[in-house]
CSV table of C-alpha atoms and ligand atoms in Angstrom, one decimal:
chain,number,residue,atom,x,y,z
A,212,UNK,CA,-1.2,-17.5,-25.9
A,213,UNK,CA,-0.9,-17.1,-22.1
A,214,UNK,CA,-1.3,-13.1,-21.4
A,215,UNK,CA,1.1,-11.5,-18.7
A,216,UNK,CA,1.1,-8.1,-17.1
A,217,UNK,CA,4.2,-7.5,-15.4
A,218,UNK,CA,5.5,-4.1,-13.0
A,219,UNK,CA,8.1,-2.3,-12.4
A,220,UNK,CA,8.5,-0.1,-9.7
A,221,UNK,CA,10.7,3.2,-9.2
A,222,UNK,CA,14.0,1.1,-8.1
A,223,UNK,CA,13.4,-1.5,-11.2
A,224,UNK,CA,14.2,1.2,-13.7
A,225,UNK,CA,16.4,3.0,-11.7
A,226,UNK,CA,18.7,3.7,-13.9
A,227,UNK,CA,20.4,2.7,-17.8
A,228,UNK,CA,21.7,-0.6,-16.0
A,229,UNK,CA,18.8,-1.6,-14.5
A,230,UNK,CA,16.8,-0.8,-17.6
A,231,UNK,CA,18.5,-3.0,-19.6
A,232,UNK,CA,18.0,-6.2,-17.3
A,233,UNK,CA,14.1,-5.4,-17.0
A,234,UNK,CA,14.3,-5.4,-20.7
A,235,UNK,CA,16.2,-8.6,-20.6
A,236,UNK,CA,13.3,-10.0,-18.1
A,237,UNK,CA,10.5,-8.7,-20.6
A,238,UNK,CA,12.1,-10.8,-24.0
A,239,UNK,CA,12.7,-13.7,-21.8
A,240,UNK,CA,9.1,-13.4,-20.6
A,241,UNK,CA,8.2,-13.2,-24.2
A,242,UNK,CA,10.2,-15.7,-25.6
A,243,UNK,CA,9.0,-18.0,-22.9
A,244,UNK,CA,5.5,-17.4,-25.1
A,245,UNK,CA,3.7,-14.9,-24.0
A,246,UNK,CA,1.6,-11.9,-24.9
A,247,UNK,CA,3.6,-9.3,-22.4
A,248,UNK,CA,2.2,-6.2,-21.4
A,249,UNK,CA,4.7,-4.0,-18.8
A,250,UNK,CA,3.5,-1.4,-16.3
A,251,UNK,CA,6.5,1.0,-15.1
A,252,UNK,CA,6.7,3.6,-12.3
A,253,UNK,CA,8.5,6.6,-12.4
A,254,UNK,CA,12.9,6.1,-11.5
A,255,UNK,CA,12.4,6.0,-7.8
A,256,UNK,CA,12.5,9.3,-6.5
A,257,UNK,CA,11.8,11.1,-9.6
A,258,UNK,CA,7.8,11.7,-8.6
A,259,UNK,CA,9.4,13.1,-5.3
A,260,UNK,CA,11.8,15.4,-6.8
A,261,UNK,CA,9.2,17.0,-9.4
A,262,UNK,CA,7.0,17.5,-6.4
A,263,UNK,CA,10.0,19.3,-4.8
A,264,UNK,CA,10.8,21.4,-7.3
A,265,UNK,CA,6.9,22.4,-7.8
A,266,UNK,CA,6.4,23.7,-4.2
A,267,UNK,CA,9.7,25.4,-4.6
A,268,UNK,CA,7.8,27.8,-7.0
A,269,UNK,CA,4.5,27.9,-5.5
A,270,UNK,CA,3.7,26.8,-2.2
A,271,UNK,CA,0.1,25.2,-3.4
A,272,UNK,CA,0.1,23.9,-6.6
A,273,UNK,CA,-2.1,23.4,-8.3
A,274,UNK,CA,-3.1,19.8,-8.1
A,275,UNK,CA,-3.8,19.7,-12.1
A,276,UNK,CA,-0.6,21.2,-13.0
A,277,UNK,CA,0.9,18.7,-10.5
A,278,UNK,CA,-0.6,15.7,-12.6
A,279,UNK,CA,1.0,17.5,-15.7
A,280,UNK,CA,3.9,17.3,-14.0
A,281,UNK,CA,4.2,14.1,-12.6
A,282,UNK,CA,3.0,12.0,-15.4
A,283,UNK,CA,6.3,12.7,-17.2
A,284,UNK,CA,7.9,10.7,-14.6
A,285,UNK,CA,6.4,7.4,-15.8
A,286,UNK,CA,6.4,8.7,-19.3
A,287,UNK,CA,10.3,8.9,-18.9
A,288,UNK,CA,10.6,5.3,-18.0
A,289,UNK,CA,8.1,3.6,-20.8
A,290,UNK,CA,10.0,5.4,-23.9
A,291,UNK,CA,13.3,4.4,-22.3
A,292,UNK,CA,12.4,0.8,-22.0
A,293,UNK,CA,10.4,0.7,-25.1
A,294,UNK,CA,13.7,2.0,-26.8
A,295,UNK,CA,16.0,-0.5,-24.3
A,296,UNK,CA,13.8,-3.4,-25.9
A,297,UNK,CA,14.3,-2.1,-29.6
A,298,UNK,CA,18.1,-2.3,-29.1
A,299,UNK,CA,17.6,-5.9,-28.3
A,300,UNK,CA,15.5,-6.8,-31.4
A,301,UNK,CA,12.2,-6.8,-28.9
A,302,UNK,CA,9.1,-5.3,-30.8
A,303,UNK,CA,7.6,-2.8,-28.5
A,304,UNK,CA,5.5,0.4,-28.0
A,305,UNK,CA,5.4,2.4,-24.9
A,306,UNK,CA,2.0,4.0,-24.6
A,307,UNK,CA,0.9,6.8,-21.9
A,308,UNK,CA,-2.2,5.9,-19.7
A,309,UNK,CA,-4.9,8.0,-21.7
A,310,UNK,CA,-3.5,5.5,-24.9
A,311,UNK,CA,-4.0,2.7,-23.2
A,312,UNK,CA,-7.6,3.2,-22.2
A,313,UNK,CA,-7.3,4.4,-18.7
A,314,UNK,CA,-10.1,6.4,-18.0
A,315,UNK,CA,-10.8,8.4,-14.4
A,316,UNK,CA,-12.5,10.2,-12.7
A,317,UNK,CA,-11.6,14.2,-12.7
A,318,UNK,CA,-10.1,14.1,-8.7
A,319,UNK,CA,-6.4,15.7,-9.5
A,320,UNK,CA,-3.6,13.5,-7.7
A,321,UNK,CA,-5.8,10.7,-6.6
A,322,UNK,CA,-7.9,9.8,-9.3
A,323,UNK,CA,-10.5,6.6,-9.5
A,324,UNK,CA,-10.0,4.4,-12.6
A,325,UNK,CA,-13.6,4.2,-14.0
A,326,UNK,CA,-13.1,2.1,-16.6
A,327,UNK,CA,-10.6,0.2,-18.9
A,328,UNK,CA,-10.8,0.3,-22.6
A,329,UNK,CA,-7.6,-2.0,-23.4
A,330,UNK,CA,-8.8,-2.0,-27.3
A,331,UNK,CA,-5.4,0.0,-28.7
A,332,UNK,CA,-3.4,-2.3,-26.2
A,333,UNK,CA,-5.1,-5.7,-27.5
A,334,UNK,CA,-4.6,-4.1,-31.2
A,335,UNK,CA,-0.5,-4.4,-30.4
A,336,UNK,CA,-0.5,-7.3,-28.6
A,337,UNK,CA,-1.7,-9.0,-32.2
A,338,UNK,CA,0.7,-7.7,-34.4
A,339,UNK,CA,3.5,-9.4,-31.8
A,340,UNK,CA,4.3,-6.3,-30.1
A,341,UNK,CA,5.3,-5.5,-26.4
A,342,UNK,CA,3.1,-3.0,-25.0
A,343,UNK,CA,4.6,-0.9,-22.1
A,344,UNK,CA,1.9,1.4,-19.7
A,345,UNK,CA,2.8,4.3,-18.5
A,346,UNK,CA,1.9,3.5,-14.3
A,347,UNK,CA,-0.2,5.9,-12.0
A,348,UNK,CA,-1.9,8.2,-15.0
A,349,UNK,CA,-5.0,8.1,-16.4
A,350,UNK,CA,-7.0,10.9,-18.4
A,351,UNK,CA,-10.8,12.0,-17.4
A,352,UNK,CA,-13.5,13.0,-19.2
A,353,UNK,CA,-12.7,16.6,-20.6
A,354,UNK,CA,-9.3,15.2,-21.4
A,355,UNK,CA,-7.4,16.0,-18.6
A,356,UNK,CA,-4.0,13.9,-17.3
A,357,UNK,CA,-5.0,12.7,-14.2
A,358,UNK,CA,-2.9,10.7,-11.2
A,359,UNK,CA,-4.0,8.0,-9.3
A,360,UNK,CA,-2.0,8.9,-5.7
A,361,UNK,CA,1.2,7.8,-5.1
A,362,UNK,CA,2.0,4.4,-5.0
A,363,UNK,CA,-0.4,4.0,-8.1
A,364,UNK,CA,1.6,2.2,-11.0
A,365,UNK,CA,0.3,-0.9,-8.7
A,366,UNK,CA,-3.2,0.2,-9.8
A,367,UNK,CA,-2.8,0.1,-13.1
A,368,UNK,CA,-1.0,-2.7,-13.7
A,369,UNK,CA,-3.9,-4.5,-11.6
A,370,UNK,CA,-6.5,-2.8,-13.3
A,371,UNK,CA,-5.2,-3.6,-16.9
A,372,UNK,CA,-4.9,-6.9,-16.1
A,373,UNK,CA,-8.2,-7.3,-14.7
A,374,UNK,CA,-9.6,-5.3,-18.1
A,375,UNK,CA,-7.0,-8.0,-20.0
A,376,UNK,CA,-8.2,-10.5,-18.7
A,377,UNK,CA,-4.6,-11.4,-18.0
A,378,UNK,CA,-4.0,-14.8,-17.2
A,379,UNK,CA,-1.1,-13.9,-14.6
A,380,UNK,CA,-0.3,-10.6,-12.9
A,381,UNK,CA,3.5,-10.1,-11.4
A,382,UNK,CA,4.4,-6.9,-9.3
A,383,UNK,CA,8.0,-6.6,-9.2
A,384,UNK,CA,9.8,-5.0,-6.6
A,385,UNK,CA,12.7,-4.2,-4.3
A,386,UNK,CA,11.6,-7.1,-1.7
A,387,UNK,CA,10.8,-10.7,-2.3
A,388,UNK,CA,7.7,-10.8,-1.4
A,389,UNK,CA,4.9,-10.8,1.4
A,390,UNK,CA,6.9,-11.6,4.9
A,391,UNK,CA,5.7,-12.8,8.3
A,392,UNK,CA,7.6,-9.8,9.7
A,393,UNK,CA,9.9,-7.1,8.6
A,394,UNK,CA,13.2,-9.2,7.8
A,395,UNK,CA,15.5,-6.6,9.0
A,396,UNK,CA,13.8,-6.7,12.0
A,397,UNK,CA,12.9,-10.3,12.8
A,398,UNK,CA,16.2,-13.0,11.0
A,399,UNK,CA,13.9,-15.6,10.6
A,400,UNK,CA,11.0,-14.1,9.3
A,401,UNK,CA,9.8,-16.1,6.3
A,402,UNK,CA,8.3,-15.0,2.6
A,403,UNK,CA,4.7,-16.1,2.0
A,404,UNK,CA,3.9,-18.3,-0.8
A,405,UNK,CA,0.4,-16.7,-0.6
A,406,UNK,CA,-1.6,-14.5,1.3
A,407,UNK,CA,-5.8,-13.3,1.1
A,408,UNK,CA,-6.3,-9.7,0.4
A,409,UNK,CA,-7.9,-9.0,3.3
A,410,UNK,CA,-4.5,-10.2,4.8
A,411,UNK,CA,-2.9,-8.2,2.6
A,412,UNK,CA,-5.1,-5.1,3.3
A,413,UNK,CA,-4.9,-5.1,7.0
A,414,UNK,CA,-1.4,-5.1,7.1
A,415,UNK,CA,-0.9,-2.6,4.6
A,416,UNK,CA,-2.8,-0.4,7.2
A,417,UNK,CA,-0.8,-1.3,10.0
A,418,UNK,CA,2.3,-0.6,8.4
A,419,UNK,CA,3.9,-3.0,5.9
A,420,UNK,CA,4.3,-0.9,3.0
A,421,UNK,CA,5.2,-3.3,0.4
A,422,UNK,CA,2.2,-2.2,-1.8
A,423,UNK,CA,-0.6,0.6,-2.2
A,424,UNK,CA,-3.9,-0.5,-0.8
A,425,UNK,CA,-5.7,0.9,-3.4
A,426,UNK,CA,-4.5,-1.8,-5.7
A,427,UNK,CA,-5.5,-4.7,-3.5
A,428,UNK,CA,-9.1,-3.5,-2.8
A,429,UNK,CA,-9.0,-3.1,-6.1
A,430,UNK,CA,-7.8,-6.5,-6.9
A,431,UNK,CA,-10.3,-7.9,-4.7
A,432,UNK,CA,-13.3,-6.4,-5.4
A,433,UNK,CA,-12.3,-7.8,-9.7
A,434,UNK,CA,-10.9,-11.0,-8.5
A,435,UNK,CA,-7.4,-10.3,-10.1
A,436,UNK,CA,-4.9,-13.0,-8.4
A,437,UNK,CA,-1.3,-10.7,-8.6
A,438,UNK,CA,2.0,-12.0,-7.1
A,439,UNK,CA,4.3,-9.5,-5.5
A,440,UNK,CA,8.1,-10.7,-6.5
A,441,UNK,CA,11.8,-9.1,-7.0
A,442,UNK,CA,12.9,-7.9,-9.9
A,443,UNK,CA,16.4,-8.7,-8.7
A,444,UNK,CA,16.1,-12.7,-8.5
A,445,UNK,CA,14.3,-15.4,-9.9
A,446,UNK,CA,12.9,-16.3,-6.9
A,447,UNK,CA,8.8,-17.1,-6.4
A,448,UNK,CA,7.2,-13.9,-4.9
A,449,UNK,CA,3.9,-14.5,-2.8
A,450,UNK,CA,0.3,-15.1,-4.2
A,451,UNK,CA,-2.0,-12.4,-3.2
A,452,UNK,CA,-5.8,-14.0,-4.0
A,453,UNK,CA,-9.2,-14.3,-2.6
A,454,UNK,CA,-8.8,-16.4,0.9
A,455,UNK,CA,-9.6,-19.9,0.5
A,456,UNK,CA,-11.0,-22.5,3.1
A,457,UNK,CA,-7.3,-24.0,4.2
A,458,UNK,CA,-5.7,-20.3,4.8
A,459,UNK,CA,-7.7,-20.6,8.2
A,460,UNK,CA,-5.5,-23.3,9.8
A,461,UNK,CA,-2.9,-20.8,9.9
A,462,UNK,CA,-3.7,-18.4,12.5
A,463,UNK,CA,-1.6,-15.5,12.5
A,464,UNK,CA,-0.4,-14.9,8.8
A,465,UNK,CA,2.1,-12.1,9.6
A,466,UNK,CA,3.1,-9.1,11.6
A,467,UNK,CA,3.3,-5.7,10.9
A,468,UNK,CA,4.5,-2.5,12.8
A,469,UNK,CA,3.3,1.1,12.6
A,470,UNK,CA,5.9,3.5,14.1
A,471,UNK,CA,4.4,6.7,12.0
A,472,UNK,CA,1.7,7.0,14.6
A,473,UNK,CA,1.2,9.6,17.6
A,474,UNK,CA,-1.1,9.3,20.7
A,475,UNK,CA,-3.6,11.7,21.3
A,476,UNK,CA,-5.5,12.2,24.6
A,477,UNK,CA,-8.9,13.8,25.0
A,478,UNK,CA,-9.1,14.2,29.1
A,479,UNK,CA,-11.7,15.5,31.3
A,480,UNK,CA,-14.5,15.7,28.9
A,481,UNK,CA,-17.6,16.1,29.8
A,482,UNK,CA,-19.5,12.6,30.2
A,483,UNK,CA,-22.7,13.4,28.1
A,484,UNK,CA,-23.9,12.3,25.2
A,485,UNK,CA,-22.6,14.4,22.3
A,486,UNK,CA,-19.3,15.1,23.4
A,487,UNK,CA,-17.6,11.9,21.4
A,488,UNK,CA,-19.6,12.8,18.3
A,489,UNK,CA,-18.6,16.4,18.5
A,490,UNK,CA,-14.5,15.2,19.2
A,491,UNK,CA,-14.7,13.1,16.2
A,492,UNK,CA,-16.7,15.5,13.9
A,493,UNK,CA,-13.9,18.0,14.3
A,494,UNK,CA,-11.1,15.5,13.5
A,495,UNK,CA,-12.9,14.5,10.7
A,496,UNK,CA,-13.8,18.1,9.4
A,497,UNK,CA,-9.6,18.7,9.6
A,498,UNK,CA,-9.3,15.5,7.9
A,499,UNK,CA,-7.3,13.2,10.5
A,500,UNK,CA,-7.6,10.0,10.5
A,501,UNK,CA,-8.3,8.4,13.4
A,502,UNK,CA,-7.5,4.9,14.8
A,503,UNK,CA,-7.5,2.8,17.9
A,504,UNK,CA,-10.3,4.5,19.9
A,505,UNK,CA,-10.6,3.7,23.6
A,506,UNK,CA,-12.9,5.7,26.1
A,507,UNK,CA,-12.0,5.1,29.6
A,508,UNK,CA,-15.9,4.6,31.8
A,509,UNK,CA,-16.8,7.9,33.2
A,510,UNK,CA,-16.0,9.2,36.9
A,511,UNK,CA,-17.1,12.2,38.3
A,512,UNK,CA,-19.0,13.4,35.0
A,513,UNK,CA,-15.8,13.6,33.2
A,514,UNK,CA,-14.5,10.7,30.3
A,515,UNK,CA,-11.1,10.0,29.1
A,516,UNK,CA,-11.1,9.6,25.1
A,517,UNK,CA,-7.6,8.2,24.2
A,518,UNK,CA,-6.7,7.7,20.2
A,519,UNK,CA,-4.3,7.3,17.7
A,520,UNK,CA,-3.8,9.3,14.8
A,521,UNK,CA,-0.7,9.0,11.9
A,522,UNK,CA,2.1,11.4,13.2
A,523,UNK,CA,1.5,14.0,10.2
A,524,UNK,CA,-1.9,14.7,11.2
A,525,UNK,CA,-0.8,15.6,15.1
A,526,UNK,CA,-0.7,19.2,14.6
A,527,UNK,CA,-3.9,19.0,12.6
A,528,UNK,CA,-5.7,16.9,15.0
A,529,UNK,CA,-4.7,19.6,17.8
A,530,UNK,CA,-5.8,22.3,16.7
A,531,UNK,CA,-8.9,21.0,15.1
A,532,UNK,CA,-9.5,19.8,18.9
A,533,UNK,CA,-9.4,23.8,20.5
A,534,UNK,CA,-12.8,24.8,19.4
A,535,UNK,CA,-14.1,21.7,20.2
A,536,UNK,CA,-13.3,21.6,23.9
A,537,UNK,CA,-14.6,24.7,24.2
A,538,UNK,CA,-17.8,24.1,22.6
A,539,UNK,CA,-18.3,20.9,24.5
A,540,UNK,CA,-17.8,22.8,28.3
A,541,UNK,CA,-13.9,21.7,28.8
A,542,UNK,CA,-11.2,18.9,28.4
A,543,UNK,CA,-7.5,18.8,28.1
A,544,UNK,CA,-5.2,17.6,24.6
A,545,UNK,CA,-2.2,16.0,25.3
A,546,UNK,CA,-0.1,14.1,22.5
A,547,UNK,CA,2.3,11.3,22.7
A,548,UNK,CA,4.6,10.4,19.6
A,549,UNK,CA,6.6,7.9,20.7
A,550,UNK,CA,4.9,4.8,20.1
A,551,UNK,CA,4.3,2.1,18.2
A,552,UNK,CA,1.3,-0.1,16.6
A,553,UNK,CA,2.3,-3.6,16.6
A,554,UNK,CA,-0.4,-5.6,14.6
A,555,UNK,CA,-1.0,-9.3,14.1
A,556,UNK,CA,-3.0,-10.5,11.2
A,557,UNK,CA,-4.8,-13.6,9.9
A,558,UNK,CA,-7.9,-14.9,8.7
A,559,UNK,CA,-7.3,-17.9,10.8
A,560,UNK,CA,-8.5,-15.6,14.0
A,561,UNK,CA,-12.3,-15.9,12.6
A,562,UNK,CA,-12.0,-19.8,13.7
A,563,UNK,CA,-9.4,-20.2,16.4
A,564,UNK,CA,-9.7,-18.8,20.2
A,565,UNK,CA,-6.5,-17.2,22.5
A,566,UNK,CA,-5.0,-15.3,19.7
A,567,UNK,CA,-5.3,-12.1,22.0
A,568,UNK,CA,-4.4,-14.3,25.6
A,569,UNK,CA,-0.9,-15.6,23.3
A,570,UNK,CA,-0.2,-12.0,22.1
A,571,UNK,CA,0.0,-10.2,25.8
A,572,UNK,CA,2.0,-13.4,27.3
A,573,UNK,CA,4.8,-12.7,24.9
A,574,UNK,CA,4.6,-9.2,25.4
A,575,UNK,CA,4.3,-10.0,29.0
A,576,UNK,CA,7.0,-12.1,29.0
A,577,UNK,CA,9.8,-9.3,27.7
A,578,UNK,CA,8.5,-7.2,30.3
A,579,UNK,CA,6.9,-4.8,27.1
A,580,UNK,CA,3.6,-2.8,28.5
A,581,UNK,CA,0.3,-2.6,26.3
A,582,UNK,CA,-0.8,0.8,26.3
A,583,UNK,CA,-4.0,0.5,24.2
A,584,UNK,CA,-5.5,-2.5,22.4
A,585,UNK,CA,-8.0,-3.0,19.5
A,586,UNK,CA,-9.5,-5.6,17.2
A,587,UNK,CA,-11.0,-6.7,14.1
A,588,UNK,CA,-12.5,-9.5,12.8
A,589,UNK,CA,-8.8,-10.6,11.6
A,590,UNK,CA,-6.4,-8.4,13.6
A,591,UNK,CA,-5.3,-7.8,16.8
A,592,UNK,CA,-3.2,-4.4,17.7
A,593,UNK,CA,-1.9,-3.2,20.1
A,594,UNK,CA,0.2,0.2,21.1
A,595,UNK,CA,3.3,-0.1,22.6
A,596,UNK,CA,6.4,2.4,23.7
A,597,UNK,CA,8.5,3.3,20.3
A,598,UNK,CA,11.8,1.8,22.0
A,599,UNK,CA,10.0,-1.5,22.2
A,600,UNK,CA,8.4,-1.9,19.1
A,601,UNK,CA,10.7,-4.1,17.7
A,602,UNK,CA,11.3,-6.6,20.5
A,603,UNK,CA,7.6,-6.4,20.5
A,604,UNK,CA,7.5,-7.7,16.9
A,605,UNK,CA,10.1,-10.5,17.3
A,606,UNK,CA,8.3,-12.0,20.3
A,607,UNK,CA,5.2,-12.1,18.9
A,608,UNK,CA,6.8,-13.8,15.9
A,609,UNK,CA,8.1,-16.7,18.1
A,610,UNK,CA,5.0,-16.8,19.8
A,611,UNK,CA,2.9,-17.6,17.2
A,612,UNK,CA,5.3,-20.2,15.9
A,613,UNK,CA,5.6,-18.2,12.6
A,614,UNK,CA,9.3,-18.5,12.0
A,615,UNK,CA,8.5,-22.6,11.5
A,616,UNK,CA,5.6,-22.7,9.6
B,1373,LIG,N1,5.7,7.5,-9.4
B,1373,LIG,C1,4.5,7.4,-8.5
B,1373,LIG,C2,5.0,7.5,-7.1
B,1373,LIG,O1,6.1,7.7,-6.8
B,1373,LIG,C3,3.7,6.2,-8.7
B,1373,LIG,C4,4.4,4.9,-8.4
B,1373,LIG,O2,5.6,4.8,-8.3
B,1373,LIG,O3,3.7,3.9,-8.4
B,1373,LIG,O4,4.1,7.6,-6.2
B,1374,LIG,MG1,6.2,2.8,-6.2
């Protein structure tokens, strides 16, 4: 019998209504003939509102009370649809993460799975029975609940169908899939039939939040092939799987923009060796994660160090810079947050030439300045004024030809 892991995320099981049709989805799935095993988040907004109401009675919680807490969000939504599938004559069980043989590490609110013992899971699956996962919780060693950062039901359901062997993997959601481009930005961006994790990955980083990256580096590094589809519509999601020879003909798969981020500038630092490592040591000892890095050459034994950082980590990055400076013998801080990180990826860039020349034309062309630029292997970004960031997005879509692929 074909084996199918299928998740639900927060808007999915929203509420009583939307219950029901997920449970409609699920018989239909197994009725179809298949051994169905169901993942669910916690009702969107639910993991939110517990963390709300937690700092409202301590200002640092602590982070293993928080996983006490938070796990009864998913735990809400597997009994519910366990019981929603009883009322429709469905056999099922709804299990918690520790049942079904999610084992972490002990790292409170973003826990590791280290393994996946799907025994108890398999057990039900044989006597005919649906088996529905509790998303984003695992337990650790001494017993603990642990969580596996928000976002994490993705995780699980990819990890227990890489333990299940599973033979396909469906992530349901509020969007249709993978697009070229945000479709409320750019009309004719198109859904993806497939797309490489690395793909995937890079702009997941850059801003396209339809999934954790946890889950596809996790994907990728088991080989589980998942597909990202609505959970309103039949229609076919997009294939997220290791990148295959022909993905390269296409050069730029999609575009993504970041308008979270903040520009920091380093000036008038002293141009000696040790003053970049000591800059980035202190950002790094505050925890701010850094992107984009451009140095501008030396003059007059002072350098220019210009980065980005995610706009919540301004602050941080600011005052982790004061002792710095005045360790390294001077340098100004100035911070700019109205930008954006406008990022085209595809794998396609390993093997094709002028992707960068074709990106600053059409940015060129509607008159949008280019404030800093990097590049990876399969990525090119580039940082541009917040007010622009979406013309920005829907040029470089027509320029690379993506709304008729
Ligand atoms: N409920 C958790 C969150 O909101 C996990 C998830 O939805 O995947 O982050
Ligand atoms: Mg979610």
């Amino acid at each position: 019998m074909p084996r199918i892991v299928q998740k639900y995320g927060g808007t999915s099981v929203g509420d009583v209504e939307r219950i029901k049709k997920v449970a409609e989805r699920i018989k239909a799935a197994r009725e179809e003939g298949n051994e169905v095993v169901v993942v669910l988040s916690a009702r969107a907004g639910l993991t939110n509102e517990l963390i709300a109401r937690a700092k409202g009675l301590c200002a640092e919680p602590s982070e293993r009370e928080l996983d006490q807490l938070l796990a009864i969000g998913e735990q809400e939504s597997v009994a519910l649809m366990a019981m929603a599938l009883h009322g429709i004559k469905v056999p099922a069980v709804s299990y918690t993460g520790a049942q079904a043989g999610i084992f972490t590490d002990g790292v409170h609110t973003k826990a590791k799975i280290r393994t996946v013992d799907p025994k108890p899971v398999v057990k039900d699956l044989d006597l005919g029975r649906v088996v529905i996962v509790a998303g984003f919780q695992g337990i650790d060693d001494d017993g603990q609940i642990t969580t596996l950062g928000r976002g994490g039901s993705d995780l699980t359901a990819v990890a227990l169908a890489g333990a299940l062997k599973a033979d396909v993997c469906e992530i349901y959601t509020d969007v249709d899939g993978v697009y070229t481009a945000d479709p409320r930005v750019v009309k004719n961006a198109r859904k993806l039939p497939e797309i490489s994790y690395d793909e995937m990955l890079e702009l997941a980083s850059s801003g396209s939040k339809v999934m954790q990256s946890r889950s596809v580096e996790f994907a990728k590094k088991f080989g589980v092939v998942f597909e990202v589809r609505s959970s309103f519509n039949h229609n076919p999601g997009t294939i997220v799987k290791e990148e295959v020879a022909y993905m390269e003909q296409v050069v730029v798969r999609g575009i993504a923009a970041d308008k979270d981020q903040a520009k920091v500038i380093v000036s008038n630092i002293p141009d000696k060796p040790g003053s970049a490592a000591s800059v980035f040591r202190g950002l790094a000892d505050a925890n701010v994660i850094v992107d984009m890095i451009v140095q501008t050459a030396g003059r007059h034994g002072v350098a220019n160090l210009t980065f980005t950082v995610p706009e919540t980590d301004t602050a941080r990055a600011v005052k982790a810079l004061e002792p710095v400076l005045a360790g390294i013998g001077g340098g100004q801080v100035t911070m700019h947050q109205h930008i954006a990180k406008i990022s085209v990826v595809g794998v396609g860039m390993k093997t094709h030439s002028g992707v960068a020349a074709t990106l600053f034309q059409a940015l060129a062309g509607a008159g949008i300045n280019i404030d800093l630029i990097s590049t990876s292997e399969i990525k090119i970004s580039v940082v541009v004024d917040l007010d622009r960031a979406d013309d920005a997005v829907r040029v470089a879509h027509a320029a690379f030809g993506l709304d008729k692929l």
